[in-house]
XYZ file of N, CA, C and O in Angstrom:
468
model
N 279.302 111.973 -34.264
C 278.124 111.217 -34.619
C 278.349 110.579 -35.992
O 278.762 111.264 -36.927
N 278.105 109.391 -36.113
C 278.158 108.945 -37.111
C 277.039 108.883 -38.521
O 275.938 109.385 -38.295
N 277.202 108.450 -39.584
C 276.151 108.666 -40.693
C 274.985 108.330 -40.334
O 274.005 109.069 -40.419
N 274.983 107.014 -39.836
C 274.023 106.366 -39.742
C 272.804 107.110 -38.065
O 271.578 107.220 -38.114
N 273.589 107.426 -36.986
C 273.202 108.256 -36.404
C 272.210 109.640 -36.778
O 271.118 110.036 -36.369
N 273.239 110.150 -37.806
C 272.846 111.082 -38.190
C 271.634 111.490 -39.145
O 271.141 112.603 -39.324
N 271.393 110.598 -39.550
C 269.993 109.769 -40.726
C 269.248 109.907 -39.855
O 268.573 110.909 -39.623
N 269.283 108.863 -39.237
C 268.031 108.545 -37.751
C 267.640 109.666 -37.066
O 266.475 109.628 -36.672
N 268.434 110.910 -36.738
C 268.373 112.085 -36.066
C 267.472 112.935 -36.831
O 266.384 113.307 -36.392
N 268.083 113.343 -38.362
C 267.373 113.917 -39.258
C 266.176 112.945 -39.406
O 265.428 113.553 -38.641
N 265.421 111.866 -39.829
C 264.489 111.467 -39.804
C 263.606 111.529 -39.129
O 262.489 111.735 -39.604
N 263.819 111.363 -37.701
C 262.857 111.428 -36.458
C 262.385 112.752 -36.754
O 261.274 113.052 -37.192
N 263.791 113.869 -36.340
C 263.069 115.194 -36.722
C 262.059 115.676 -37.558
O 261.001 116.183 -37.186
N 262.551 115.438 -39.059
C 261.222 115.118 -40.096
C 260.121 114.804 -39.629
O 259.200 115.540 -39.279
N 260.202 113.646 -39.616
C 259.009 113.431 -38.792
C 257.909 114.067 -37.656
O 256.690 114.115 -37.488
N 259.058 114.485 -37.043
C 258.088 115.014 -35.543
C 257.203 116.005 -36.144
O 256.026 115.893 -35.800
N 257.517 117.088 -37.078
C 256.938 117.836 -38.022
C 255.453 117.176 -38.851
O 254.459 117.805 -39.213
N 255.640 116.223 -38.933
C 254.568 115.400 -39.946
C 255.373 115.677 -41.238
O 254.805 116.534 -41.915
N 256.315 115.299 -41.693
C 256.864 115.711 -42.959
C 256.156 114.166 -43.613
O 255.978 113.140 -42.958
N 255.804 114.399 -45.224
C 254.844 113.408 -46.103
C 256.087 112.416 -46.712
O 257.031 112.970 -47.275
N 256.066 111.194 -46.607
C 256.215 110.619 -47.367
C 257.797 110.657 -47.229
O 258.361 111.136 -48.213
N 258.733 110.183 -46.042
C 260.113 110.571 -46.022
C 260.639 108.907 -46.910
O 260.222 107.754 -47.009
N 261.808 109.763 -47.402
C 262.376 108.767 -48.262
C 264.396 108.779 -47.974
O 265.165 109.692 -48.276
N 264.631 107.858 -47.521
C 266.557 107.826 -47.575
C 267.079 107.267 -48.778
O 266.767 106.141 -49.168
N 267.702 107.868 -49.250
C 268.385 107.120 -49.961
C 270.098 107.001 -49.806
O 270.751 107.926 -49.322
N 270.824 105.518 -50.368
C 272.071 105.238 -49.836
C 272.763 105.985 -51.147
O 272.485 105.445 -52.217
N 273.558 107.060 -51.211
C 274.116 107.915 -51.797
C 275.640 107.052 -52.229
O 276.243 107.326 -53.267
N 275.932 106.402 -51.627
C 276.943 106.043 -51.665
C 277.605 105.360 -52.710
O 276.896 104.392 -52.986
N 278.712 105.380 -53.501
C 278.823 104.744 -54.991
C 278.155 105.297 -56.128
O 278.428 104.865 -57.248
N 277.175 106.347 -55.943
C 276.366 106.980 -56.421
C 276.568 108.057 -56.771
O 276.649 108.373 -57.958
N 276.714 108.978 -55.640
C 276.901 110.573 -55.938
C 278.548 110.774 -55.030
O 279.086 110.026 -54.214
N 278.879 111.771 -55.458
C 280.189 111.849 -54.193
C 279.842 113.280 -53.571
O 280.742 114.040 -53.214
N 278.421 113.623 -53.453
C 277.789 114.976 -52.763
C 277.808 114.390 -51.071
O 278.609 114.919 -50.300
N 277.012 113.434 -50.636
C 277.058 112.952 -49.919
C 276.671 111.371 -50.057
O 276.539 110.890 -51.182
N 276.418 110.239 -48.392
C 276.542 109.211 -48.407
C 274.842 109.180 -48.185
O 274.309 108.091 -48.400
N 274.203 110.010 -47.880
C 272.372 109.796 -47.780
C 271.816 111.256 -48.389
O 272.282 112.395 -48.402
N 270.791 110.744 -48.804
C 269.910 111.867 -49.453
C 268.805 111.461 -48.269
O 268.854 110.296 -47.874
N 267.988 112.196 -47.785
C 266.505 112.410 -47.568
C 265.935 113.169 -47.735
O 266.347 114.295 -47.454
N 264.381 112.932 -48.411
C 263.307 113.520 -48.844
C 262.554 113.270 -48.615
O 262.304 112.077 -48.443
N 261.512 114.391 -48.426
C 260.318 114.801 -47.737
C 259.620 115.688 -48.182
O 260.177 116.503 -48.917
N 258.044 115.857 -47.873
C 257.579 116.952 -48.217
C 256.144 117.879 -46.991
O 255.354 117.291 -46.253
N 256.235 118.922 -47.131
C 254.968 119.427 -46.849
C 254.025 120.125 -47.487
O 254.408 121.007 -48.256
N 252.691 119.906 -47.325
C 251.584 120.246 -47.599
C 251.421 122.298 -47.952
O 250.560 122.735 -48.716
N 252.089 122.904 -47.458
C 252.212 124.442 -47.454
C 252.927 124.621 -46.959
O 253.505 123.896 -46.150
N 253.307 126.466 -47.519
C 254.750 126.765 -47.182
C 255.005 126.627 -45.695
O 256.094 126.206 -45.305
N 253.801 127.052 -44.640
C 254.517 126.904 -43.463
C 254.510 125.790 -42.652
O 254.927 125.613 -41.507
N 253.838 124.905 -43.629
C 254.731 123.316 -42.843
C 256.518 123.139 -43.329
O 257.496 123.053 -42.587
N 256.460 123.129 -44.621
C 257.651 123.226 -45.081
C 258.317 124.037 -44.244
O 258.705 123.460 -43.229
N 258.632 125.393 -44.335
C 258.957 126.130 -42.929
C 259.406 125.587 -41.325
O 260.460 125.827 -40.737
N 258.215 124.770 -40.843
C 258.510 124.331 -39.724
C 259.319 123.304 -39.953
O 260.393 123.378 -39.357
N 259.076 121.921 -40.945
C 259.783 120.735 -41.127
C 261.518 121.032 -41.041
O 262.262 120.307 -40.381
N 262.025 122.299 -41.879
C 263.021 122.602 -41.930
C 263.872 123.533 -40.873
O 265.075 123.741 -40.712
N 262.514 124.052 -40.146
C 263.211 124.642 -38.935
C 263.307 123.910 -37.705
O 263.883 124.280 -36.682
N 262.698 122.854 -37.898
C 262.494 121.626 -36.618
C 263.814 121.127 -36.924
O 264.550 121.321 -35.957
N 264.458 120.511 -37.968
C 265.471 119.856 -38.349
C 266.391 120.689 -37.815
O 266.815 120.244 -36.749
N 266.948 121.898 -38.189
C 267.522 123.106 -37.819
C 267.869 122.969 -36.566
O 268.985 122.543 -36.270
N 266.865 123.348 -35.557
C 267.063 123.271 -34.164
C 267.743 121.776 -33.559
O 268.905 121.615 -33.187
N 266.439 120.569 -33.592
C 267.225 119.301 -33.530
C 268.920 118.813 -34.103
O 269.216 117.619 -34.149
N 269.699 119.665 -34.420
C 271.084 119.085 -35.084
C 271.826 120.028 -34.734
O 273.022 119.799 -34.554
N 271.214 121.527 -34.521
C 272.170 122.221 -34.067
C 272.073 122.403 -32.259
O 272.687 123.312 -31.700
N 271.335 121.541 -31.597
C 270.818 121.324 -30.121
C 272.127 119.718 -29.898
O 272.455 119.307 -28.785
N 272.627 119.116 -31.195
C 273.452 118.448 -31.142
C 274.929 118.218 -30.858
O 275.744 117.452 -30.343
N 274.687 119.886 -31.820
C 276.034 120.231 -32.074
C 276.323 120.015 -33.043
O 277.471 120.337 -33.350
N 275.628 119.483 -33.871
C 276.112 119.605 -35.639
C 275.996 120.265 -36.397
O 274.820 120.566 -36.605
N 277.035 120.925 -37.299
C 277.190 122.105 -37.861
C 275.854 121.729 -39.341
O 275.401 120.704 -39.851
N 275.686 123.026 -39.517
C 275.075 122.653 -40.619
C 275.765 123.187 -41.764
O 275.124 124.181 -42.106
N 276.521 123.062 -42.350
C 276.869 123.252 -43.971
C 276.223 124.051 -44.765
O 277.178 124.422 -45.448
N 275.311 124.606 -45.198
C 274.461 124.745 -45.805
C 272.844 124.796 -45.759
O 272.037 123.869 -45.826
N 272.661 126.065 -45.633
C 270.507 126.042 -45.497
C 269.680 126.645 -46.691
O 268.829 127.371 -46.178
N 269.596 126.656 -47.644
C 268.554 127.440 -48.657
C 267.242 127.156 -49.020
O 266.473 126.196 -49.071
N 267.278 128.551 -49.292
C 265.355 128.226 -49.637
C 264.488 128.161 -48.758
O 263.353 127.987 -49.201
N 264.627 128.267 -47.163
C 263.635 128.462 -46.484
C 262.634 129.531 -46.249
O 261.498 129.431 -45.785
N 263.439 130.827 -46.761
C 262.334 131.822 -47.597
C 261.048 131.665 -48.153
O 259.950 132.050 -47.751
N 261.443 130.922 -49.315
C 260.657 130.641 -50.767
C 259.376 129.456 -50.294
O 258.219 129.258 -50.664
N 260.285 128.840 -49.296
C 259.259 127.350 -48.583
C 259.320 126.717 -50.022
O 258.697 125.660 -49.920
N 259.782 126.857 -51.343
C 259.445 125.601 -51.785
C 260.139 124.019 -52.222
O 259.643 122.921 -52.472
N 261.647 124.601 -52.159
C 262.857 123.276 -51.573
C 263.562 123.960 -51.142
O 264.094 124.924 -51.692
N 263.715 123.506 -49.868
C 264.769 123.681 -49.076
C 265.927 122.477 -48.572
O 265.865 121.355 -48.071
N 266.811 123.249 -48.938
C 268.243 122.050 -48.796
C 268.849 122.481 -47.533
O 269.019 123.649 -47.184
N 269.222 121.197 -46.748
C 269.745 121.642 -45.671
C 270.787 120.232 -45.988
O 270.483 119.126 -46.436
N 271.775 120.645 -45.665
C 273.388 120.202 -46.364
C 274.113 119.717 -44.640
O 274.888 120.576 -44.221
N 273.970 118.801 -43.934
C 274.394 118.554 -42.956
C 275.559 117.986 -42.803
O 276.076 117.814 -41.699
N 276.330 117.477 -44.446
C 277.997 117.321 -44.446
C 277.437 115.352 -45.359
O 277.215 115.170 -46.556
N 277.394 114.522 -44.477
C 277.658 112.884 -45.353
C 275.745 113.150 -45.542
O 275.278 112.916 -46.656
N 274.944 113.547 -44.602
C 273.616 113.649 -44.773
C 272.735 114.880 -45.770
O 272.487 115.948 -45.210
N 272.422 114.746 -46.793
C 271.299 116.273 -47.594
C 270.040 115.877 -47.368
O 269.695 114.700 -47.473
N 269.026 117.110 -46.944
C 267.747 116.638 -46.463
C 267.412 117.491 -47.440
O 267.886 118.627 -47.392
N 266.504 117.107 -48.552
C 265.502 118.088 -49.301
C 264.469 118.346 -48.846
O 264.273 117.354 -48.145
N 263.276 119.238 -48.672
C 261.898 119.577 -48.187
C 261.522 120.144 -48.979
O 261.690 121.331 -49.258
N 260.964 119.380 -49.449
C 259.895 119.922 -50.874
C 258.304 120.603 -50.149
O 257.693 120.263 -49.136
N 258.019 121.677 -51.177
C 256.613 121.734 -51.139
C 255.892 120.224 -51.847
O 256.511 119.329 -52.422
N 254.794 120.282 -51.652
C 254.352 118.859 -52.483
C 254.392 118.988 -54.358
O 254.619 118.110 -55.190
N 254.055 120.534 -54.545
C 254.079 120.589 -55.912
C 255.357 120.475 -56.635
O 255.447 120.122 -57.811
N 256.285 120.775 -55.913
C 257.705 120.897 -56.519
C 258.408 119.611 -56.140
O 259.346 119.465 -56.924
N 258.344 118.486 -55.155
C 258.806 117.459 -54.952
C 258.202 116.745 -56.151
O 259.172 116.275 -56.747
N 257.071 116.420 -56.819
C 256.158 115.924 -57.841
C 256.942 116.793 -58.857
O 258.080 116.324 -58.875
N 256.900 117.351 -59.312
C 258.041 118.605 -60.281
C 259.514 117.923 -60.798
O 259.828 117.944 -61.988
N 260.312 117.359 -59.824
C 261.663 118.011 -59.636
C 262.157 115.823 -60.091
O 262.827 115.243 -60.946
N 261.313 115.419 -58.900
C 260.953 113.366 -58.808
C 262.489 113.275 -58.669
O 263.210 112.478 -59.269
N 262.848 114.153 -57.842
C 264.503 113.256 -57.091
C 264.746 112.137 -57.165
O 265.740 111.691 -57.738
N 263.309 111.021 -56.220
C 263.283 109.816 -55.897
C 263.754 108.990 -57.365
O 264.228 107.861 -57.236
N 263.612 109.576 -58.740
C 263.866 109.276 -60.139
C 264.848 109.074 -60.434
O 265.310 107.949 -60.624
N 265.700 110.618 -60.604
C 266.545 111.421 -60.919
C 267.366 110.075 -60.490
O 267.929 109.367 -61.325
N 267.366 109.771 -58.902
C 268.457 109.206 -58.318
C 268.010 107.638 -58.047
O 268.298 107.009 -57.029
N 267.437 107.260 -58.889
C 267.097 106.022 -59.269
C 267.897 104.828 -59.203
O 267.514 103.670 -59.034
N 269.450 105.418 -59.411
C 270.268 104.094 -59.070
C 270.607 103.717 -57.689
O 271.113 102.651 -57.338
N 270.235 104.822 -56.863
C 270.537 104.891 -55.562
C 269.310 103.657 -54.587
O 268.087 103.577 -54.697
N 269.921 103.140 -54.009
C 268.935 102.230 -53.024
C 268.222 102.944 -52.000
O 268.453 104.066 -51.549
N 267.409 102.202 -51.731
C 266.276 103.096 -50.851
C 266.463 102.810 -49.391
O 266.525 101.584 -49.300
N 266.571 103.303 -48.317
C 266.892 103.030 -47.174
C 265.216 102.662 -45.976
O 264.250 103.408 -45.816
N 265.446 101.401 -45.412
C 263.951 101.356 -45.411
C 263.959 102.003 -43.775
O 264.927 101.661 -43.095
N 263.105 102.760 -43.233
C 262.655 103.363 -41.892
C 261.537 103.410 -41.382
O 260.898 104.299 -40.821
N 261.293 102.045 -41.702
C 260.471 101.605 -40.960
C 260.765 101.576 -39.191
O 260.104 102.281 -38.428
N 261.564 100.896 -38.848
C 262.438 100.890 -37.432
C 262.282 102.736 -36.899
O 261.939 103.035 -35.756
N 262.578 103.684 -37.875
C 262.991 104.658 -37.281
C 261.700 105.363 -36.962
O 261.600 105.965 -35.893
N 260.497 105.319 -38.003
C 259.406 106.006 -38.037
C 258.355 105.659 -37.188
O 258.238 104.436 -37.257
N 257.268 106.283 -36.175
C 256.672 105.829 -35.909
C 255.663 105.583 -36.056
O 255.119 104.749 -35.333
């Protein structure tokens, strides 16, 4: 599967959850962690919870390994590390806290509109 596949996959998923406010960003030239960031958030820990366990299931129902899962304990960021794709899931207080979307400011914004419904 390719990056761009793989965005769209993780996004929808997000989504299906009701995750708030999803954001891509093109990582690329930018960070050498990966080629997309996405961020998201939920309202309480056990949306957060589900958002990240929906993702979970959807990628590994794919067959894509996941790299990396933390923080789904705590519900309040959870990183799920899918290899060229990182999905953050913020609680809402700690996404407002932390302002990734800032941090990574040089990074372009990926628009999903097309993907979201």
């Amino acid at each position: 599967m390719n990056d761009s596949s793989l965005l769209t996959l993780a996004v929808k998923a997000l989504d299906d959850k009701r995750a708030e406010n999803i954001v891509a960003l093109n990582m690329e030239g930018v960070s050498l962690i990966a080629d997309y960031f996405v961020i998201c958030h939920g309202n309480s820990d056990k949306q957060v919870q589900a958002i990240a366990q929906e993702l979970k299931k959807v990628v590994q129902e794919q067959g894509i390994e996941i790299k990396r899962l933390e923080g789904i304990d705590q519900a309040r960021w959870v990183l799920i590390d899918l290899g060229d794709v990182v999905v953050h899931v913020f609680h809402k207080e700690e996404r407002i806290y932390y302002n990734l979307e800032k941090l990574w400011g040089d990074a372009p914004t990926i628009e999903l509109e097309g993907v979201l419904g």
